[in-house]
PDB file of C-alpha atoms and ligand atoms in Angstrom:
ATOM      1  CA  MET A   1      -6.200 -24.903  -8.648  1.00 89.00           C
ATOM      2  CA  LEU A   2      -7.880 -21.521  -8.286  1.00 97.00           C
ATOM      3  CA  SER A   3     -11.579 -21.160  -9.015  1.00 98.00           C
ATOM      4  CA  GLU A   4     -12.521 -18.653 -11.728  1.00 98.00           C
ATOM      5  CA  LYS A   5     -14.049 -16.391  -9.104  1.00 98.00           C
ATOM      6  CA  MET A   6     -10.954 -16.484  -6.879  1.00 98.00           C
ATOM      7  CA  GLN A   7      -8.613 -15.917  -9.797  1.00 98.00           C
ATOM      8  CA  SER A   8     -10.534 -12.952 -11.074  1.00 98.00           C
ATOM      9  CA  ALA A   9     -10.701 -11.398  -7.572  1.00 98.00           C
ATOM     10  CA  LEU A  10      -6.932 -11.873  -7.131  1.00 98.00           C
ATOM     11  CA  ASN A  11      -6.281 -10.315 -10.532  1.00 98.00           C
ATOM     12  CA  LYS A  12      -8.384  -7.321  -9.502  1.00 98.00           C
ATOM     13  CA  GLN A  13      -6.151  -6.971  -6.443  1.00 98.00           C
ATOM     14  CA  ILE A  14      -3.064  -6.984  -8.692  1.00 98.00           C
ATOM     15  CA  LYS A  15      -4.485  -3.891 -10.361  1.00 98.00           C
ATOM     16  CA  ILE A  16      -5.188  -2.230  -6.999  1.00 98.00           C
ATOM     17  CA  GLU A  17      -1.632  -2.880  -5.773  1.00 98.00           C
ATOM     18  CA  ALA A  18      -0.169  -1.611  -9.068  1.00 98.00           C
ATOM     19  CA  GLU A  19      -2.306   1.517  -8.853  1.00 98.00           C
ATOM     20  CA  SER A  20      -1.200   2.006  -5.235  1.00 98.00           C
ATOM     21  CA  SER A  21       2.396   1.916  -6.434  1.00 98.00           C
ATOM     22  CA  GLN A  22       1.604   4.566  -9.055  1.00 98.00           C
ATOM     23  CA  ILE A  23      -0.242   6.780  -6.536  1.00 98.00           C
ATOM     24  CA  TYR A  24       2.724   6.740  -4.130  1.00 98.00           C
ATOM     25  CA  LEU A  25       5.126   7.383  -6.982  1.00 98.00           C
ATOM     26  CA  ALA A  26       3.078  10.474  -7.880  1.00 98.00           C
ATOM     27  CA  MET A  27       3.228  11.528  -4.219  1.00 98.00           C
ATOM     28  CA  ALA A  28       7.018  11.008  -4.256  1.00 98.00           C
ATOM     29  CA  SER A  29       7.322  13.302  -7.230  1.00 98.00           C
ATOM     30  CA  TRP A  30       5.061  15.978  -5.731  1.00 98.00           C
ATOM     31  CA  SER A  31       7.087  15.938  -2.484  1.00 97.00           C
ATOM     32  CA  GLU A  32      10.416  15.960  -4.292  1.00 97.00           C
ATOM     33  CA  VAL A  33       9.430  18.989  -6.353  1.00 98.00           C
ATOM     34  CA  LYS A  34       8.418  20.732  -3.104  1.00 96.00           C
ATOM     35  CA  GLY A  35      11.885  20.050  -1.636  1.00 95.00           C
ATOM     36  CA  LEU A  36      10.613  17.554   0.944  1.00 96.00           C
ATOM     37  CA  GLU A  37      13.449  15.103   0.593  1.00 95.00           C
ATOM     38  CA  GLY A  38      12.508  12.787   3.475  1.00 96.00           C
ATOM     39  CA  VAL A  39       8.833  12.611   2.563  1.00 97.00           C
ATOM     40  CA  SER A  40       9.669  11.907  -1.055  1.00 97.00           C
ATOM     41  CA  GLN A  41      12.101   9.125  -0.048  1.00 96.00           C
ATOM     42  CA  PHE A  42       9.342   7.643   2.113  1.00 96.00           C
ATOM     43  CA  MET A  43       6.935   7.718  -0.847  1.00 97.00           C
ATOM     44  CA  TYR A  44       9.468   6.171  -3.249  1.00 96.00           C
ATOM     45  CA  ASN A  45       9.894   3.349  -0.732  1.00 95.00           C
ATOM     46  CA  GLN A  46       6.129   2.973  -0.347  1.00 96.00           C
ATOM     47  CA  SER A  47       5.809   2.786  -4.107  1.00 97.00           C
ATOM     48  CA  ASP A  48       8.425  -0.013  -4.227  1.00 97.00           C
ATOM     49  CA  GLU A  49       6.616  -1.857  -1.442  1.00 97.00           C
ATOM     50  CA  GLU A  50       3.360  -1.764  -3.379  1.00 98.00           C
ATOM     51  CA  ARG A  51       5.084  -3.209  -6.407  1.00 98.00           C
ATOM     52  CA  MET A  52       6.339  -6.004  -4.176  1.00 98.00           C
ATOM     53  CA  HIS A  53       2.742  -6.567  -2.906  1.00 98.00           C
ATOM     54  CA  MET A  54       1.595  -6.703  -6.521  1.00 98.00           C
ATOM     55  CA  LEU A  55       4.305  -9.192  -7.545  1.00 98.00           C
ATOM     56  CA  LYS A  56       3.494 -11.484  -4.627  1.00 98.00           C
ATOM     57  CA  PHE A  57      -0.082 -11.820  -5.936  1.00 98.00           C
ATOM     58  CA  PHE A  58       1.245 -12.221  -9.438  1.00 98.00           C
ATOM     59  CA  LYS A  59       3.516 -15.139  -8.553  1.00 98.00           C
ATOM     60  CA  TYR A  60       0.854 -16.753  -6.403  1.00 98.00           C
ATOM     61  CA  ILE A  61      -1.771 -16.812  -9.162  1.00 98.00           C
ATOM     62  CA  ASN A  62       0.635 -18.400 -11.641  1.00 98.00           C
ATOM     63  CA  GLU A  63       1.915 -20.898  -9.069  1.00 98.00           C
ATOM     64  CA  ARG A  64      -1.650 -22.076  -8.481  1.00 98.00           C
ATOM     65  CA  GLY A  65      -2.245 -22.751 -12.150  1.00 97.00           C
ATOM     66  CA  GLY A  66      -3.916 -19.434 -12.936  1.00 98.00           C
ATOM     67  CA  HIS A  67      -2.840 -16.594 -15.191  1.00 98.00           C
ATOM     68  CA  ALA A  68      -1.776 -13.282 -13.624  1.00 98.00           C
ATOM     69  CA  ILE A  69      -2.938 -10.362 -15.726  1.00 98.00           C
ATOM     70  CA  VAL A  70      -1.198  -7.032 -16.326  1.00 98.00           C
ATOM     71  CA  SER A  71      -3.985  -4.525 -16.829  1.00 95.00           C
ATOM     72  CA  GLU A  72      -4.368  -0.891 -17.725  1.00 97.00           C
ATOM     73  CA  LEU A  73      -4.033   1.453 -14.724  1.00 98.00           C
ATOM     74  CA  SER A  74      -5.799   4.692 -13.820  1.00 97.00           C
ATOM     75  CA  ALA A  75      -3.530   7.726 -13.727  1.00 97.00           C
ATOM     76  CA  PRO A  76      -3.001   9.076 -10.197  1.00 98.00           C
ATOM     77  CA  ALA A  77      -3.427  12.738  -9.191  1.00 98.00           C
ATOM     78  CA  ILE A  78      -0.570  15.162  -9.880  1.00 98.00           C
ATOM     79  CA  GLU A  79      -1.147  17.637  -7.028  1.00 98.00           C
ATOM     80  CA  PHE A  80      -1.810  16.639  -3.419  1.00 97.00           C
ATOM     81  CA  GLY A  81      -2.689  19.956  -1.753  1.00 96.00           C
ATOM     82  CA  SER A  82      -0.681  19.930   1.488  1.00 94.00           C
ATOM     83  CA  ILE A  83       1.408  17.331   3.312  1.00 95.00           C
ATOM     84  CA  LYS A  84      -1.508  16.758   5.659  1.00 96.00           C
ATOM     85  CA  GLU A  85      -3.947  16.269   2.795  1.00 97.00           C
ATOM     86  CA  MET A  86      -1.512  13.961   1.051  1.00 98.00           C
ATOM     87  CA  PHE A  87      -1.161  11.695   4.102  1.00 97.00           C
ATOM     88  CA  GLU A  88      -4.932  11.779   4.649  1.00 98.00           C
ATOM     89  CA  THR A  89      -5.284  10.557   1.057  1.00 98.00           C
ATOM     90  CA  LEU A  90      -2.699   7.850   1.741  1.00 98.00           C
ATOM     91  CA  PHE A  91      -4.518   6.756   4.896  1.00 98.00           C
ATOM     92  CA  LYS A  92      -7.891   6.580   3.134  1.00 98.00           C
ATOM     93  CA  HIS A  93      -6.308   4.639   0.321  1.00 98.00           C
ATOM     94  CA  GLU A  94      -4.838   2.090   2.738  1.00 98.00           C
ATOM     95  CA  VAL A  95      -8.246   1.665   4.408  1.00 98.00           C
ATOM     96  CA  PHE A  96      -9.677   0.993   0.957  1.00 98.00           C
ATOM     97  CA  VAL A  97      -6.932  -1.590   0.294  1.00 98.00           C
ATOM     98  CA  SER A  98      -7.663  -3.280   3.647  1.00 98.00           C
ATOM     99  CA  GLN A  99     -11.348  -3.559   2.722  1.00 98.00           C
ATOM    100  CA  SER A 100     -10.376  -5.063  -0.586  1.00 98.00           C
ATOM    101  CA  ILE A 101      -8.115  -7.639   1.136  1.00 98.00           C
ATOM    102  CA  ASN A 102     -10.963  -8.465   3.532  1.00 98.00           C
ATOM    103  CA  GLU A 103     -13.218  -9.076   0.564  1.00 98.00           C
ATOM    104  CA  LEU A 104     -10.617 -11.495  -0.854  1.00 98.00           C
ATOM    105  CA  VAL A 105     -10.481 -13.352   2.468  1.00 98.00           C
ATOM    106  CA  HIS A 106     -14.270 -13.595   2.337  1.00 98.00           C
ATOM    107  CA  ILE A 107     -14.209 -15.047  -1.180  1.00 98.00           C
ATOM    108  CA  ALA A 108     -11.442 -17.523  -0.222  1.00 98.00           C
ATOM    109  CA  LEU A 109     -13.652 -18.840   2.600  1.00 98.00           C
ATOM    110  CA  GLU A 110     -16.723 -18.996   0.359  1.00 98.00           C
ATOM    111  CA  GLU A 111     -14.740 -20.971  -2.208  1.00 98.00           C
ATOM    112  CA  LYS A 112     -13.263 -23.173   0.531  1.00 98.00           C
ATOM    113  CA  ASP A 113      -9.846 -22.168  -0.838  1.00 98.00           C
ATOM    114  CA  TYR A 114      -7.790 -22.539   2.339  1.00 98.00           C
ATOM    115  CA  ALA A 115      -4.461 -22.198   0.546  1.00 98.00           C
ATOM    116  CA  THR A 116      -5.445 -18.734  -0.681  1.00 98.00           C
ATOM    117  CA  HIS A 117      -6.915 -17.938   2.716  1.00 98.00           C
ATOM    118  CA  ASN A 118      -3.552 -18.791   4.254  1.00 98.00           C
ATOM    119  CA  PHE A 119      -1.657 -16.794   1.603  1.00 98.00           C
ATOM    120  CA  LEU A 120      -3.827 -13.737   2.308  1.00 98.00           C
ATOM    121  CA  GLN A 121      -2.942 -13.657   6.005  1.00 98.00           C
ATOM    122  CA  TRP A 122       0.344 -11.956   5.126  1.00 98.00           C
ATOM    123  CA  TYR A 123      -1.654  -9.099   3.589  1.00 98.00           C
ATOM    124  CA  VAL A 124      -4.040  -8.924   6.532  1.00 98.00           C
ATOM    125  CA  ALA A 125      -1.045  -8.364   8.849  1.00 97.00           C
ATOM    126  CA  GLU A 126       0.604  -5.959   6.414  1.00 97.00           C
ATOM    127  CA  GLN A 127      -2.538  -3.817   6.214  1.00 97.00           C
ATOM    128  CA  ILE A 128      -2.709  -3.495  10.015  1.00 96.00           C
ATOM    129  CA  GLU A 129       0.860  -2.178   9.878  1.00 96.00           C
ATOM    130  CA  GLU A 130       0.242   0.169   6.943  1.00 96.00           C
ATOM    131  CA  GLU A 131      -2.833   1.722   8.540  1.00 97.00           C
ATOM    132  CA  ALA A 132      -1.073   2.105  11.895  1.00 96.00           C
ATOM    133  CA  GLN A 133       1.904   3.756  10.236  1.00 95.00           C
ATOM    134  CA  ALA A 134      -0.304   6.218   8.338  1.00 96.00           C
ATOM    135  CA  ARG A 135      -2.135   7.063  11.563  1.00 96.00           C
ATOM    136  CA  THR A 136       1.163   7.674  13.415  1.00 94.00           C
ATOM    137  CA  ILE A 137       2.326   9.992  10.642  1.00 95.00           C
ATOM    138  CA  LEU A 138      -0.961  11.925  10.661  1.00 96.00           C
ATOM    139  CA  ASP A 139      -0.705  12.367  14.445  1.00 95.00           C
ATOM    140  CA  LYS A 140       2.779  13.831  13.995  1.00 94.00           C
ATOM    141  CA  ILE A 141       1.574  16.174  11.246  1.00 95.00           C
ATOM    142  CA  ASN A 142      -1.280  17.378  13.463  1.00 94.00           C
ATOM    143  CA  LEU A 143       1.187  18.060  16.282  1.00 93.00           C
ATOM    144  CA  ILE A 144       3.401  20.137  14.002  1.00 92.00           C
ATOM    145  CA  GLY A 145       0.571  22.341  12.721  1.00 89.00           C
ATOM    146  CA  ASP A 146       2.063  25.355  10.937  1.00 84.00           C
ATOM    147  CA  ASP A 147       5.469  25.159  12.623  1.00 87.00           C
ATOM    148  CA  LYS A 148       8.116  25.343   9.858  1.00 87.00           C
ATOM    149  CA  GLY A 149      10.898  24.064  12.146  1.00 90.00           C
ATOM    150  CA  GLY A 150       8.686  21.119  13.065  1.00 91.00           C
ATOM    151  CA  LEU A 151       8.112  20.373   9.413  1.00 91.00           C
ATOM    152  CA  TYR A 152      11.869  20.369   8.805  1.00 90.00           C
ATOM    153  CA  LEU A 153      12.377  17.830  11.608  1.00 91.00           C
ATOM    154  CA  PHE A 154       9.422  15.769  10.415  1.00 93.00           C
ATOM    155  CA  ASP A 155      10.910  15.587   6.926  1.00 94.00           C
ATOM    156  CA  ASN A 156      14.113  14.274   8.489  1.00 91.00           C
ATOM    157  CA  ASP A 157      12.362  11.842  10.849  1.00 89.00           C
ATOM    158  CA  ILE A 158      10.183  10.174   8.283  1.00 92.00           C
ATOM    159  CA  LYS A 159      13.213   8.579   6.624  1.00 80.00           C
ATOM    160  CA  ASN A 160      13.870   6.630   9.833  1.00 72.00           C
ATOM    161  CA  LEU A 161      10.211   5.735  10.236  1.00 74.00           C
ATOM    162  CA  GLN A 162      10.365   3.892   6.932  1.00 58.00           C
ATOM    163  CA  VAL A 163      13.519   2.058   8.017  1.00 50.00           C
ATOM    164  CA  ASP A 164      11.782   0.935  11.252  1.00 53.00           C
ATOM    165  CA  SER A 165       8.772  -0.494   9.468  1.00 51.00           C
ATOM    166  CA  SER A 166      10.777  -2.315   6.836  1.00 51.00           C
ATOM    167  CA  VAL A 167      13.056  -3.920   9.431  1.00 48.00           C
ATOM    168  CA  ALA A 168      10.249  -6.116  10.704  1.00 48.00           C
ATOM    169  CA  PRO A 169       7.770  -6.824   7.956  1.00 49.00           C
ATOM    170  CA  PRO A 170       5.278  -9.598   8.614  1.00 51.00           C
ATOM    171  CA  THR A 171       6.785 -12.881   7.468  1.00 50.00           C
ATOM    172  CA  ALA A 172       5.331 -14.663   4.471  1.00 48.00           C
TER     173      ALA A 172
HETATM  174 FE1  LIG B 201      -0.390  -2.925  -0.758  1.00 54.72          FE
HETATM  175 FE2  LIG B 201      -0.348  -0.384   0.953  1.00 54.72          FE
HETATM  176  O1  LIG B 201      -1.247  -1.900   0.430  1.00 54.72           O
END
């Protein structure tokens, strides 16, 4: 059985994961409108992944005798400036999510909830991967600079990058 404190913290994370999905969906749309097919595909996939992260929390709360809550979400931005700015926003957002997961791990230990602590390890590993991936992408963007040909190749490459990371997700 989940403690009230643990349940409410996990429900807060459901909202964060759902909002992450919405943010990346907005980024997918922005990129698609700009004709960046690969980037937009990457963002659609990211958005789906966040929904999966959200659902995993959802199922877990209900399995442990709690009640997963669907809450109101904040609307994401519509414009993202440049590709570089957009990926910087994504990176910062993932760092924020990692901090939030760390906070959950902290609460699980405080509550002596070792089942939830164990469940959260999947997210700890996932966040390492998400941050590393965002950093790799930002490095590539910095290398390209203002080179239009480079941007074209990057847009093509990023489709494969997504495939690589989803081939070996951390196991639950
Ligand atoms: Fe669900 Fe990208 O963190």
